[in-house]
Short mmCIF file of C-alpha atoms in Angstrom, two decimals:
data_model
loop_
_atom_site.label_atom_id
_atom_site.label_comp_id
_atom_site.label_asym_id
_atom_site.label_seq_id
_atom_site.Cartn_x
_atom_site.Cartn_y
_atom_site.Cartn_z
CA UNK A 1 82.54 41.62 -5.40
CA UNK A 2 82.09 37.97 -6.23
CA UNK A 3 79.79 35.97 -4.00
CA UNK A 4 79.71 32.19 -4.28
CA UNK A 5 76.93 30.17 -2.70
CA UNK A 6 75.90 26.56 -2.46
CA UNK A 7 72.45 25.95 -1.09
CA UNK A 8 69.44 23.71 -0.76
CA UNK A 9 66.27 25.78 -0.66
CA UNK A 10 62.66 25.27 0.26
CA UNK A 11 60.81 28.59 0.20
CA UNK A 12 58.85 29.85 3.19
CA UNK A 13 60.49 27.70 5.85
CA UNK A 14 62.87 28.98 8.50
CA UNK A 15 66.13 27.11 8.19
CA UNK A 16 65.25 25.80 4.73
CA UNK A 17 67.43 28.34 2.96
CA UNK A 18 70.67 27.32 4.67
CA UNK A 19 73.64 27.93 2.41
CA UNK A 20 77.37 28.27 2.50
CA UNK A 21 78.42 31.66 1.19
CA UNK A 22 81.84 33.12 0.49
CA UNK A 23 82.66 36.63 -0.69
CA UNK A 24 85.71 37.65 -2.69
CA UNK A 25 86.75 41.16 -3.67
CA UNK A 26 88.49 41.68 -6.98
CA UNK A 27 90.23 45.04 -6.92
CA UNK A 28 91.81 46.60 -9.98
CA UNK A 29 90.31 43.89 -12.20
CA UNK A 30 88.29 44.35 -15.33
CA UNK A 31 84.82 42.83 -14.96
CA UNK A 32 84.99 41.09 -18.34
CA UNK A 33 88.38 39.55 -17.44
CA UNK A 34 86.86 38.05 -14.29
CA UNK A 35 83.86 36.73 -16.22
CA UNK A 36 85.75 35.25 -19.15
CA UNK A 37 89.01 34.28 -17.45
CA UNK A 38 87.72 32.92 -14.18
CA UNK A 39 84.07 31.97 -14.51
CA UNK A 40 83.24 30.89 -18.02
CA UNK A 41 86.55 29.65 -19.42
CA UNK A 42 88.22 28.19 -16.33
CA UNK A 43 85.25 26.81 -14.42
CA UNK A 44 82.42 26.51 -16.96
CA UNK A 45 79.89 28.78 -15.25
CA UNK A 46 77.02 30.05 -17.43
CA UNK A 47 75.07 33.27 -17.01
CA UNK A 48 71.52 32.44 -15.87
CA UNK A 49 69.81 35.86 -15.60
CA UNK A 50 70.15 39.19 -17.32
CA UNK A 51 72.05 41.95 -15.56
CA UNK A 52 69.90 43.74 -13.03
CA UNK A 53 70.28 46.65 -10.67
CA UNK A 54 69.71 45.69 -7.03
CA UNK A 55 68.71 48.32 -4.45
CA UNK A 56 68.67 47.97 -0.67
CA UNK A 57 67.75 49.78 2.50
CA UNK A 58 69.55 48.30 5.51
CA UNK A 59 68.05 48.74 8.97
CA UNK A 60 69.74 48.79 12.37
CA UNK A 61 69.06 50.01 15.89
CA UNK A 62 70.40 53.24 17.42
CA UNK A 63 73.56 51.45 18.60
CA UNK A 64 74.29 49.95 15.15
CA UNK A 65 74.24 46.50 16.73
CA UNK A 66 73.96 44.57 13.43
CA UNK A 67 76.85 46.54 11.95
CA UNK A 68 79.09 45.91 14.99
CA UNK A 69 78.22 42.18 14.97
CA UNK A 70 79.26 41.97 11.33
CA UNK A 71 82.52 43.91 11.71
CA UNK A 72 83.55 41.96 14.81
CA UNK A 73 82.73 38.65 13.11
CA UNK A 74 80.15 37.55 15.68
CA UNK A 75 79.28 33.94 14.81
CA UNK A 76 75.51 34.30 15.18
CA UNK A 77 74.14 37.53 13.75
CA UNK A 78 71.39 38.95 11.62
CA UNK A 79 70.58 41.87 9.35
CA UNK A 80 67.33 43.39 8.15
CA UNK A 81 66.92 44.89 4.69
CA UNK A 82 64.42 45.91 2.08
CA UNK A 83 65.47 44.88 -1.42
CA UNK A 84 64.08 45.67 -4.87
CA UNK A 85 65.23 45.66 -8.48
CA UNK A 86 65.12 48.69 -10.75
CA UNK A 87 67.39 51.15 -12.48
CA UNK A 88 65.95 54.10 -10.49
CA UNK A 89 66.91 53.72 -6.83
CA UNK A 90 64.23 56.17 -5.67
CA UNK A 91 61.36 54.02 -7.01
CA UNK A 92 60.58 51.09 -4.75
CA UNK A 93 58.27 48.61 -6.47
CA UNK A 94 57.34 45.09 -5.30
CA UNK A 95 60.19 44.86 -2.77
CA UNK A 96 61.19 41.96 -0.58
CA UNK A 97 61.80 42.44 3.13
CA UNK A 98 64.57 40.07 4.23
CA UNK A 99 66.06 38.94 7.48
CA UNK A 100 69.45 37.39 6.84
CA UNK A 101 70.85 35.23 9.63
CA UNK A 102 74.36 33.90 10.00
CA UNK A 103 75.27 30.84 12.07
CA UNK A 104 79.04 30.53 11.83
CA UNK A 105 79.82 29.47 8.26
CA UNK A 106 76.18 28.90 7.29
CA UNK A 107 73.57 31.50 6.43
CA UNK A 108 69.80 31.57 6.22
CA UNK A 109 67.40 34.08 4.72
CA UNK A 110 63.75 34.65 5.56
CA UNK A 111 61.96 36.66 2.86
CA UNK A 112 58.63 38.47 2.85
CA UNK A 113 57.47 39.39 -0.66
CA UNK A 114 55.54 42.62 -0.84
CA UNK A 115 53.49 42.49 -4.03
CA UNK A 116 51.58 45.43 -5.46
CA UNK A 117 53.55 47.93 -3.38
CA UNK A 118 55.18 51.09 -4.71
CA UNK A 119 56.85 54.02 -2.96
CA UNK A 120 58.98 56.93 -4.10
CA UNK A 121 61.92 57.77 -1.83
CA UNK A 122 62.27 61.28 -3.26
CA UNK A 123 62.07 63.87 -0.50
CA UNK A 124 61.43 61.35 2.30
CA UNK A 125 63.42 61.42 5.53
CA UNK A 126 64.58 58.14 7.03
CA UNK A 127 61.90 58.47 9.72
CA UNK A 128 59.21 58.88 7.07
CA UNK A 129 60.57 55.83 5.21
CA UNK A 130 60.41 53.75 8.42
CA UNK A 131 56.89 54.91 9.24
CA UNK A 132 55.56 54.18 5.75
CA UNK A 133 57.16 50.75 5.63
CA UNK A 134 55.94 49.86 9.10
CA UNK A 135 52.39 51.00 8.35
CA UNK A 136 51.94 49.64 4.85
CA UNK A 137 54.15 46.56 4.72
CA UNK A 138 54.45 44.95 8.09
CA UNK A 139 50.89 45.17 9.40
CA UNK A 140 50.29 41.51 8.62
CA UNK A 141 53.05 40.25 10.93
CA UNK A 142 52.83 41.73 14.43
CA UNK A 143 56.05 40.11 15.72
CA UNK A 144 58.04 41.41 12.79
CA UNK A 145 56.44 44.85 13.14
CA UNK A 146 57.47 45.05 16.82
CA UNK A 147 61.09 44.25 15.92
CA UNK A 148 61.07 46.52 12.89
CA UNK A 149 59.76 49.48 14.93
CA UNK A 150 63.00 49.33 16.96
CA UNK A 151 65.04 49.83 13.77
CA UNK A 152 65.76 52.68 11.38
CA UNK A 153 67.31 52.99 7.92
CA UNK A 154 71.09 53.21 8.32
CA UNK A 155 72.39 52.56 4.80
CA UNK A 156 71.09 52.77 1.25
CA UNK A 157 72.96 50.80 -1.39
CA UNK A 158 72.69 50.06 -5.07
CA UNK A 159 74.71 47.88 -7.43
CA UNK A 160 74.53 45.98 -10.67
CA UNK A 161 74.52 42.19 -10.49
CA UNK A 162 75.11 39.26 -12.83
CA UNK A 163 74.23 35.66 -11.93
CA UNK A 164 76.10 32.49 -12.95
CA UNK A 165 75.46 28.80 -12.33
CA UNK A 166 77.98 25.96 -12.40
CA UNK A 167 77.73 23.18 -14.98
CA UNK A 168 76.63 20.72 -12.27
CA UNK A 169 73.95 23.12 -11.01
CA UNK A 170 75.15 23.05 -7.38
CA UNK A 171 76.98 26.38 -7.20
CA UNK A 172 75.87 29.90 -7.94
CA UNK A 173 78.08 32.95 -8.29
CA UNK A 174 76.89 36.52 -8.31
CA UNK A 175 79.05 39.39 -9.51
CA UNK A 176 78.26 42.77 -7.96
CA UNK A 177 79.73 45.87 -9.59
CA UNK A 178 79.19 49.63 -9.89
CA UNK A 179 78.39 49.71 -6.19
CA UNK A 180 77.02 52.90 -4.66
CA UNK A 181 76.33 53.66 -1.00
CA UNK A 182 74.21 56.47 0.42
CA UNK A 183 73.69 57.85 3.91
CA UNK A 184 69.94 58.03 4.63
CA UNK A 185 70.53 61.08 6.84
CA UNK A 186 71.17 63.27 3.78
#
């Protein structure tokens, strides 16, 4: 998947991360062909970070409200996720808890960095994951904890990502590949 974004950011402020984001799926395409043929040769994008593996736990309520809002294309919607980098999906270290909000064509992201935190997912049920995260991560924000306690893990995902920036510095493209999805119930 190719995701293109243009944004103006000021960290720590609600509404300060507004950005326009578009997603494109390249099926039956070689990753290197997309990089060389489309990004670097045709449009002059340059790689700005090394490849990394991105891991996520997505949260939703018992009715899968966030999922249904996304599939139906509801103009104003949100999603909650825990995100961390690392080649081993089961080892959560220094994650970021994010609330992504969508307002029509514009998105916003509120991030809570969780430094000095580590957790192994091996052998944990989704209820245990929720309880540990609620207890150890969200204690400092009571409003967020109340909302989070109404949610549960509904999807685990992992993928590799490469980052590119346009010559003018206004546009960023991320390439996601080798995507994997896991059901937290198993």
